Amino acid sequence: MKISDLTRYLEELAPLSTQESYDNCGLLTGNASDELKNALICLDCTEDIIDEAVKKKCNLVIAHHPLIFKGIKKLSANNYVNRTLVKAIKNDIAIYAIHTNLDNYQYGVNKKIGEKLKISHCQILQGTQESMYKLVVYVPQQHAKHVLDTLFQQGAGHIGNYSECSFSLSGTGTFRAGADANPFVGKIDERHHEPEERIEVIFPSHLTKKLIPAMITAHPYEEPAYDILPLMNENAYSGAGMFGELEHELDEKDFLQKLKSTFGCGIIRHTPLLGRKIKKVAWCGGSGSFLLGAAKSVKADIFITGDYKYHDFFDAENQIVIADIGHFESEQFTIELLAEIIQKKFPTFAPCLTEHNTNPVNYF
């Protein structure tokens, strides 16, 4: 297996097009065509992580946080980013980052947090603005199943927890083949009537480049008739944060204790407790203060995230409890998540999970 075989699969689940504008996901250094020996999964790529990769004979490091966020003009050893890059290059170790695209994945970072808290009916808190399209294509009836199967195989027709969603309508298509045409049916310079199926499927914009060529290849006509229609629908199945409900409501202090034990928090910073039960929970791994309004709009009792600033705590306004459990603490299970994703697709491949705690924050 090549490095690209693994990274391509990760990008099918969490496309690079769904990362935030400030992010830098994908292969940061290394050669995608190299044979993959083994992979080391971590939250942050540091010098210690590269040393661990060398020791464990891994030539790929998969990190949640990108090592490179800003432009690099010099590779001098004056900071940990440069030293880590140099060490990785010297040891032929590729570094791959899967950050906000994994955050925005429906079954990504935030879904794993929900599983750890045993929260049911998890939904995306704020959907992405990635464009959704509808493909409408007209196919001879006897070939409709083959074309539809091809569209599904390329990832079209997903709506939430449902796949292979489509709509078909029978009708009659007409065309007149010109002198230079090579028609699949009909005769040159005669109007032809053909029983056809109008097939409709929706798909996210990032699939366009592979979906349309696949459809054209599967279609029997020399010149398939099709439309691509932009939709105003928000992609409610990809986006930031999540919310859901506990099976049984808890007192606020009991829930905070549950948070502390589940995530191994050194401390939880929170707004004043409101004397209410906790039932509906909203959360975002990492830095999620921008989602407080969305958490309020779904009437969550508590909003869990990390990196909350002093003044931003005031925005709770006694409507919701804000709980800052720490950036690393909230995302630590991403390592476990990535291992599960990889092994489900490649069951004979056993990636290594880092033994290093890369959390730079300590509590006294």
Tab-separated table of N, CA, C and O in Angstrom, residues 124-126 240-243 280-284 288-305 308 319-322:
chain	number	residue	atom	x	y	z
A	124	ILE	N	-25.422	17.877	13.740
A	124	ILE	CA	-24.480	18.959	13.486
A	124	ILE	C	-25.049	20.262	14.065
A	124	ILE	O	-26.220	20.574	13.884
A	125	LEU	N	-24.217	21.003	14.763
A	125	LEU	CA	-24.653	22.252	15.375
A	125	LEU	C	-24.740	23.377	14.351
A	125	LEU	O	-25.690	24.164	14.358
A	126	GLN	N	-23.762	23.477	13.478
A	126	GLN	CA	-23.763	24.523	12.445
A	126	GLN	C	-23.266	23.932	11.141
A	126	GLN	O	-22.096	23.585	11.007
A	240	ALA	N	-19.660	22.266	11.901
A	240	ALA	CA	-18.961	22.463	13.172
A	240	ALA	C	-19.851	22.141	14.365
A	240	ALA	O	-21.024	22.502	14.396
A	241	GLY	N	-19.254	21.472	15.352
A	241	GLY	CA	-19.948	21.191	16.601
A	241	GLY	C	-21.080	20.203	16.450
A	241	GLY	O	-21.459	19.811	15.330
A	242	MET	N	-21.634	19.783	17.580
A	242	MET	CA	-22.788	18.886	17.589
A	242	MET	C	-23.643	19.158	18.813
A	242	MET	O	-23.207	19.840	19.753
A	243	PHE	N	-24.851	18.643	18.778
A	243	PHE	CA	-25.701	18.689	19.964
A	243	PHE	C	-26.539	17.419	20.012
A	243	PHE	O	-26.734	16.741	18.998
A	280	LYS	N	-30.046	18.556	27.391
A	280	LYS	CA	-29.559	18.812	26.031
A	280	LYS	C	-28.153	19.403	26.114
A	280	LYS	O	-27.929	20.390	26.809
A	281	VAL	N	-27.241	18.802	25.375
A	281	VAL	CA	-25.824	19.169	25.437
A	281	VAL	C	-25.344	19.570	24.048
A	281	VAL	O	-25.654	18.917	23.057
A	282	ALA	N	-24.582	20.674	23.989
A	282	ALA	CA	-23.923	21.095	22.748
A	282	ALA	C	-22.426	21.129	23.011
A	282	ALA	O	-21.996	21.420	24.129
A	283	TRP	N	-21.643	20.847	21.983
A	283	TRP	CA	-20.190	20.794	22.191
A	283	TRP	C	-19.440	21.001	20.884
A	283	TRP	O	-19.997	20.848	19.795
A	284	CYS	N	-18.164	21.363	21.030
A	284	CYS	CA	-17.270	21.472	19.878
A	284	CYS	C	-15.856	21.196	20.351
A	284	CYS	O	-15.356	21.872	21.254
A	288	GLY	N	-14.153	26.399	20.198
A	288	GLY	CA	-15.499	26.495	19.629
A	288	GLY	C	-16.340	27.645	20.109
A	288	GLY	O	-17.564	27.611	19.971
A	289	SER	N	-15.740	28.703	20.650
A	289	SER	CA	-16.537	29.805	21.206
A	289	SER	C	-17.451	30.439	20.168
A	289	SER	O	-18.500	30.984	20.509
A	290	PHE	N	-17.073	30.358	18.885
A	290	PHE	CA	-17.891	30.952	17.820
A	290	PHE	C	-19.248	30.267	17.676
A	290	PHE	O	-20.141	30.778	16.996
A	291	LEU	N	-19.425	29.109	18.327
A	291	LEU	CA	-20.675	28.350	18.199
A	291	LEU	C	-21.641	28.578	19.362
A	291	LEU	O	-22.670	27.908	19.431
A	292	LEU	N	-21.320	29.505	20.252
A	292	LEU	CA	-22.205	29.724	21.407
A	292	LEU	C	-23.614	30.103	20.962
A	292	LEU	O	-24.600	29.609	21.516
A	293	GLY	N	-23.732	30.989	19.968
A	293	GLY	CA	-25.055	31.382	19.475
A	293	GLY	C	-25.840	30.201	18.959
A	293	GLY	O	-27.055	30.084	19.199
A	294	ALA	N	-25.163	29.297	18.251
A	294	ALA	CA	-25.839	28.098	17.731
A	294	ALA	C	-26.277	27.199	18.872
A	294	ALA	O	-27.363	26.600	18.836
A	295	ALA	N	-25.434	27.092	19.918
A	295	ALA	CA	-25.794	26.275	21.086
A	295	ALA	C	-27.019	26.839	21.781
A	295	ALA	O	-27.906	26.105	22.223
A	296	LYS	N	-27.085	28.154	21.875
A	296	LYS	CA	-28.273	28.792	22.473
A	296	LYS	C	-29.510	28.565	21.614
A	296	LYS	O	-30.607	28.338	22.134
A	297	SER	N	-29.331	28.620	20.293
A	297	SER	CA	-30.494	28.518	19.402
A	297	SER	C	-31.150	27.147	19.458
A	297	SER	O	-32.352	27.015	19.197
A	298	VAL	N	-30.377	26.104	19.795
A	298	VAL	CA	-30.974	24.770	19.923
A	298	VAL	C	-31.413	24.506	21.366
A	298	VAL	O	-31.822	23.410	21.700
A	299	LYS	N	-31.288	25.551	22.201
A	299	LYS	CA	-31.727	25.503	23.612
A	299	LYS	C	-30.961	24.443	24.410
A	299	LYS	O	-31.551	23.697	25.210
A	300	ALA	N	-29.659	24.396	24.179
A	300	ALA	CA	-28.817	23.488	24.949
A	300	ALA	C	-28.692	23.995	26.381
A	300	ALA	O	-28.697	25.204	26.634
A	301	ASP	N	-28.568	23.066	27.317
A	301	ASP	CA	-28.395	23.432	28.725
A	301	ASP	C	-26.937	23.758	29.037
A	301	ASP	O	-26.654	24.511	29.973
A	302	ILE	N	-26.023	23.179	28.257
A	302	ILE	CA	-24.598	23.404	28.487
A	302	ILE	C	-23.870	23.348	27.158
A	302	ILE	O	-24.274	22.622	26.244
A	303	PHE	N	-22.803	24.153	27.040
A	303	PHE	CA	-21.967	24.152	25.845
A	303	PHE	C	-20.540	23.854	26.270
A	303	PHE	O	-19.954	24.552	27.095
A	304	ILE	N	-19.974	22.794	25.674
A	304	ILE	CA	-18.644	22.298	26.055
A	304	ILE	C	-17.665	22.558	24.927
A	304	ILE	O	-17.933	22.219	23.767
A	305	THR	N	-16.527	23.144	25.248
A	305	THR	CA	-15.480	23.360	24.248
A	305	THR	C	-14.176	23.663	24.965
A	305	THR	O	-14.028	23.350	26.150
A	308	TYR	N	-11.662	29.039	25.816
A	308	TYR	CA	-12.580	30.161	26.015
A	308	TYR	C	-11.848	31.354	26.621
A	308	TYR	O	-11.082	31.211	27.574
A	319	GLN	N	-28.146	32.149	30.308
A	319	GLN	CA	-29.053	31.354	29.481
A	319	GLN	C	-28.540	29.918	29.315
A	319	GLN	O	-29.316	29.019	28.994
A	320	ILE	N	-27.246	29.731	29.509
A	320	ILE	CA	-26.610	28.453	29.247
A	320	ILE	C	-25.343	28.368	30.095
A	320	ILE	O	-24.776	29.407	30.464
A	321	VAL	N	-24.911	27.175	30.407
A	321	VAL	CA	-23.638	26.991	31.101
A	321	VAL	C	-22.560	26.741	30.056
A	321	VAL	O	-22.726	25.902	29.170
A	322	ILE	N	-21.474	27.493	30.137
A	322	ILE	CA	-20.317	27.261	29.272
A	322	ILE	C	-19.285	26.490	30.085
A	322	ILE	O	-18.955	26.891	31.206
